[in-house]
Coordinates of C-alpha atoms and ligand atoms in Angstrom, one line a residue:
X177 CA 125.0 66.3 46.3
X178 CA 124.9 62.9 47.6
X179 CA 121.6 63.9 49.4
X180 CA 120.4 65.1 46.1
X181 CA 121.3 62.2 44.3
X182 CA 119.6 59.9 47.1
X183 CA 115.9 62.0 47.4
X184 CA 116.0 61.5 43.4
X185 CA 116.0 58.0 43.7
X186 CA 114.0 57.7 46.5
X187 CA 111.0 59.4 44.4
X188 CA 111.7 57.5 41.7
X189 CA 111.2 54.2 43.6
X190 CA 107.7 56.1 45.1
X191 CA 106.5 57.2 41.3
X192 CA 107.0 54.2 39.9
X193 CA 105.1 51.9 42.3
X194 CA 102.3 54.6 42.2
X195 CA 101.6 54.2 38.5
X196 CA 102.1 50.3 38.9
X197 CA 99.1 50.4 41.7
X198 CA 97.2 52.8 38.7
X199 CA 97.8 50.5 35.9
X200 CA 96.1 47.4 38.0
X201 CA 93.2 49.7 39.0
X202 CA 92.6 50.8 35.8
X203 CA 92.2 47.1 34.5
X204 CA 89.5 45.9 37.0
X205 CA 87.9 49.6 36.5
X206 CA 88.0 48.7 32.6
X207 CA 86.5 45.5 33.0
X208 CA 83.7 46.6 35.5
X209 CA 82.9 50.0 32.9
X210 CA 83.4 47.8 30.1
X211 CA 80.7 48.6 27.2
X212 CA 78.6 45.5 26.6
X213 CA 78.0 44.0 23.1
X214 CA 74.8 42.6 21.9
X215 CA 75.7 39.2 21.8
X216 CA 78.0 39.6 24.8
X217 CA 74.5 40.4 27.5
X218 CA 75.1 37.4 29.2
X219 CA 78.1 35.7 30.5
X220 CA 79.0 32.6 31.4
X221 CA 81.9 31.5 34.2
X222 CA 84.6 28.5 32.3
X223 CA 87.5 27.1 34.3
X224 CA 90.3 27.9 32.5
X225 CA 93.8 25.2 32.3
X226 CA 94.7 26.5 35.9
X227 CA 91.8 26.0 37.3
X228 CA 90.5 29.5 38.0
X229 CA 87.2 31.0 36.7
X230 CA 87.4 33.2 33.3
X231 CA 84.6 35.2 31.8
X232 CA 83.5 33.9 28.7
X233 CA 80.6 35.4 25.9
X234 CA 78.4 33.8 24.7
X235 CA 79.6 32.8 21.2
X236 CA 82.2 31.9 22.5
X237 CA 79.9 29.0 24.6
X238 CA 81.2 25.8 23.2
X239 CA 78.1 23.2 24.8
X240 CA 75.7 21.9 22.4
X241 CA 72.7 24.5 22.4
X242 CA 69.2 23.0 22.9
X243 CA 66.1 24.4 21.2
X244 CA 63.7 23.3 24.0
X245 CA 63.1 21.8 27.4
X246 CA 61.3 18.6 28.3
X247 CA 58.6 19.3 30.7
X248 CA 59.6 17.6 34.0
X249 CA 57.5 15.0 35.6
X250 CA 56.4 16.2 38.9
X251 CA 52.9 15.1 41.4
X252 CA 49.6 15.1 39.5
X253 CA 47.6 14.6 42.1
X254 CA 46.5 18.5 42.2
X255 CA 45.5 18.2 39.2
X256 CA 41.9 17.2 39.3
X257 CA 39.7 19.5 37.9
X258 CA 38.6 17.1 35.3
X259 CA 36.0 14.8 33.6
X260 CA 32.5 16.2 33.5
X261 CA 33.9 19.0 35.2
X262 CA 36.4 20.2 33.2
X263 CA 34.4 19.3 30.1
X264 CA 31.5 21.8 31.4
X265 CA 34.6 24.7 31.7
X266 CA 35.8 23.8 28.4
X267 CA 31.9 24.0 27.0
X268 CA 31.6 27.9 28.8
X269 CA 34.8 29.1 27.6
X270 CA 32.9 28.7 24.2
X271 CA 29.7 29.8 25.3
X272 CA 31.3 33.2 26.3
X273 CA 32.9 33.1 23.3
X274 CA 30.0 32.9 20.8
X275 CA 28.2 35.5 23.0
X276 CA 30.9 38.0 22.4
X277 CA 30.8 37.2 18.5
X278 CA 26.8 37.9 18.5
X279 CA 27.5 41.0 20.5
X280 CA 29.9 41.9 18.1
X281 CA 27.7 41.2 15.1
X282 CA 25.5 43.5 16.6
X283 CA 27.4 46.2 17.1
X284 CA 28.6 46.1 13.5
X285 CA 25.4 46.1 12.3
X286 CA 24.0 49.3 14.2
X287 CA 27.3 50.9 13.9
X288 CA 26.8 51.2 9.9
X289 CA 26.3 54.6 8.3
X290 CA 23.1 53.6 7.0
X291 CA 21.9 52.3 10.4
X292 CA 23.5 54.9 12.3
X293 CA 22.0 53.7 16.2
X294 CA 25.5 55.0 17.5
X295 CA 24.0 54.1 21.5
X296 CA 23.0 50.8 20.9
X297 CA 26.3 50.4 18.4
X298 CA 28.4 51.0 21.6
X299 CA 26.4 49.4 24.1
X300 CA 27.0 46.0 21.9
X301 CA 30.7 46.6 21.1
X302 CA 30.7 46.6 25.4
X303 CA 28.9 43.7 26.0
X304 CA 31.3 41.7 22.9
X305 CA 34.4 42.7 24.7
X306 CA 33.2 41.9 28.4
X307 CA 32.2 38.3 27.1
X308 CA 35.4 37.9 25.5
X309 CA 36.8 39.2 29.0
X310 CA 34.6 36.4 30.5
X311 CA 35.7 33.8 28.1
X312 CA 39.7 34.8 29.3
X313 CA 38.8 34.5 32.4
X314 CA 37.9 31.2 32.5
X315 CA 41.0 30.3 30.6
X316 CA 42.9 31.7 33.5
X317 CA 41.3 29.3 35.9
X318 CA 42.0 26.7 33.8
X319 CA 45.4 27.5 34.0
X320 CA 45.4 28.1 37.8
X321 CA 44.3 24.8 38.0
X322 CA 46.7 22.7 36.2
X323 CA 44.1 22.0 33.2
X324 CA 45.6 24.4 30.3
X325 CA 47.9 21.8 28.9
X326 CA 46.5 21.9 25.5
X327 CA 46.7 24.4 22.6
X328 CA 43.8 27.3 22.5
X329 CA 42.8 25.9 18.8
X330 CA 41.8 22.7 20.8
X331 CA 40.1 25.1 23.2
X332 CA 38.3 27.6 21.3
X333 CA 37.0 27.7 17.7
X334 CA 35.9 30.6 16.0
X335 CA 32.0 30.9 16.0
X336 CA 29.7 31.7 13.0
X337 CA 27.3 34.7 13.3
X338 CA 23.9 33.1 13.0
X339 CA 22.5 36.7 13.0
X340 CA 23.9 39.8 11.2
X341 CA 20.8 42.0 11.0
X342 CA 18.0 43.5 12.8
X343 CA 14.8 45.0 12.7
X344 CA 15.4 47.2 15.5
X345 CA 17.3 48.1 18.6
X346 CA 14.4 45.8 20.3
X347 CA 14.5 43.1 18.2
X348 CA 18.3 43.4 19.5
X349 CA 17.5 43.2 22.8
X350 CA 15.2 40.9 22.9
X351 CA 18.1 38.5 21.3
X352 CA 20.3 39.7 23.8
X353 CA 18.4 38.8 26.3
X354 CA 17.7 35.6 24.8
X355 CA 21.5 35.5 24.6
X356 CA 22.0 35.8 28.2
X357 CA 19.5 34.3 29.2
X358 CA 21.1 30.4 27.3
X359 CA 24.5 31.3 28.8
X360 CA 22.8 31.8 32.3
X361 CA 21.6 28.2 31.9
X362 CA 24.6 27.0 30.8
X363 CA 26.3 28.5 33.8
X364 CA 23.7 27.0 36.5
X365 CA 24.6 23.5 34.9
X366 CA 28.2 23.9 35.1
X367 CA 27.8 24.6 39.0
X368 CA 25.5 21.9 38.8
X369 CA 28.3 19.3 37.7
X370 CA 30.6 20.5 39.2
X371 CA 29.4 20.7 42.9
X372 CA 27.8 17.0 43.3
X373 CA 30.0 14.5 43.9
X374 CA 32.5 13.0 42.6
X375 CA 33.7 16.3 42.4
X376 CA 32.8 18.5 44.5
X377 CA 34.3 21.8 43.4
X378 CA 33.6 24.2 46.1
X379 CA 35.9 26.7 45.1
X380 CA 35.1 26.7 41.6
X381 CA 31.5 26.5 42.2
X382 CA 31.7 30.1 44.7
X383 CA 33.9 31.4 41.7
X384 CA 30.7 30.8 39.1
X385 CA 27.6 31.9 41.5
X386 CA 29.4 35.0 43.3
X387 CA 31.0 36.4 39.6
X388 CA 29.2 34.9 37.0
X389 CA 26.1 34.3 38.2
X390 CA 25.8 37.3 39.9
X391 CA 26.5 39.6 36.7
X392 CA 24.4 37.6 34.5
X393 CA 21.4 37.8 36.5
X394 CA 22.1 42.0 36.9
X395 CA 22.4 41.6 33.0
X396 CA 19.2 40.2 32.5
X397 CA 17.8 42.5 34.7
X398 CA 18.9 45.2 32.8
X399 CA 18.2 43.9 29.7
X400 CA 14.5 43.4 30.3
X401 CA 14.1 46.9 31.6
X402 CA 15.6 48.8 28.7
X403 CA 13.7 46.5 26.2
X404 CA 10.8 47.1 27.7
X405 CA 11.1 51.1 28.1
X406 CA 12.5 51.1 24.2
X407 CA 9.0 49.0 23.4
X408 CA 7.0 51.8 25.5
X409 CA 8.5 54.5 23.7
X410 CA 8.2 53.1 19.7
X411 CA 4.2 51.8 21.1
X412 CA 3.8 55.4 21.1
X413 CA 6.5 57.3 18.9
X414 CA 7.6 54.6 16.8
X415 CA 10.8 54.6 14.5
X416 CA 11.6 58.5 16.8
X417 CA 11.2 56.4 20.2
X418 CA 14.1 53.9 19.1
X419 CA 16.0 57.4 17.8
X420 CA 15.6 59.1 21.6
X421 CA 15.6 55.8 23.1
X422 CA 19.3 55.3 21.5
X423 CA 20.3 59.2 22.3
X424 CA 19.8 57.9 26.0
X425 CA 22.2 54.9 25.8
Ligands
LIG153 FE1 29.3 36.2 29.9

């Protein structure tokens, strides 16, 4: 009996320091499974009055809650894309800009039902969105280069159309090429500027001729050839030349 009595108690003592070693594990297990409220996503650490680190949420934050940063103040000296040479980027981001309005003008325009040139329609609405591609790039090297500190409205204004209709696809062409032929030359005196001293912007300068240079002289090219197998085809079939000529764009 007194064996009884004594095995009794002995399990007791076990059970009870068994569900004592539960209750803590189910508390960190609770905290670690824990769902997380919205405005709980982030927590901070707070020492509490004894010195030990407590979770806190957020809205529970008591520091005063700033709205914005300053920007710090570090070197400038890497900075120095700039003067004439920055002016000319500034002038080019424009430039591509403009030519991807007139591209776009012309797109809309032989896109209309009553037009209906569907190939030269989608050839323009191309061109419009690789010189606003052009345009973006430049921005992007701007910003590589420390320069994009201002706001885009100070960097780009929206263009006027000058031209919202055409004769024909090769009256189109023939401002297209015109088109590319003024940002070409714009181009060539940005690497100009920028490559004689006091600048001497090698990087910048290989960025322009081996990209930009390079696909608007292929443009051109291109440009001039269609225009001038478009004119071969109306000299001799007229307004169902431009149609085929279109159906092969
Ligand atoms: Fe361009």
């Amino acid at each position: 009996m007194v064996k009884l009595i004594a095995s009794l108690l002995v399990l007791a003592v076990v059970a009870q320091q068994a569900y004592g070693d539960f209750k803590s594990l189910s508390k960190k297990d609770s905290k670690s499974f824990a769902p997380v409220r919205r405005n709980e996503g982030k927590k901070l650490k707070q020492n509490n009055d004894h010195g030990q680190d407590r979770i806190v949420k957020n809205d529970e934050w008591s520091g005063e809650c700033k709205g914005s940063l300053e920007v710090p103040e570090i070197p400038k000296g890497w900075m120095d894309l700039k003067d004439g040479c920055l002016n000319g980027m500034r002038h080019q981001i424009q430039e591509e800009i403009n030519a991807s309005y007139q591209y776009l003008a012309m797109a809309a325009y032989f896109a209309r039902d009553t037009v209906n040139r569907q190939g030269f329609a989608e050839n323009f609405f191309k061109a419009a969105k690789e010189e606003r591609e052009h345009g973006s790039k430049l921005v992007e090297y701007l910003s590589m280069r420390g320069q994009l500190t201002d706001s885009v409205s100070n960097l780009i204004t929206v263009p006027t159309v000058a031209k919202q209709e055409w004769k024909d696809g090769a009256a189109a062409l023939e401002d297209a090429l015109e088109l590319e032929t003024k940002v070409t030359r714009s181009i060539r005196k940005l690497i100009q500027t920028c490559e004689g001293k006091p600048y001497n912007h090698y990087h910048l300068v290989d960025y322009l001729t081996g990209v930009y240079l390079e696909e608007q002289l292929h443009g051109q090219r291109e440009l001039a050839g269609k225009l001038v197998t478009l004119k071969k085809m109306m000299s001799t079939h007229g307004e169902l030349g431009e149609f085929l000529f279109d159906k092969s764009l």
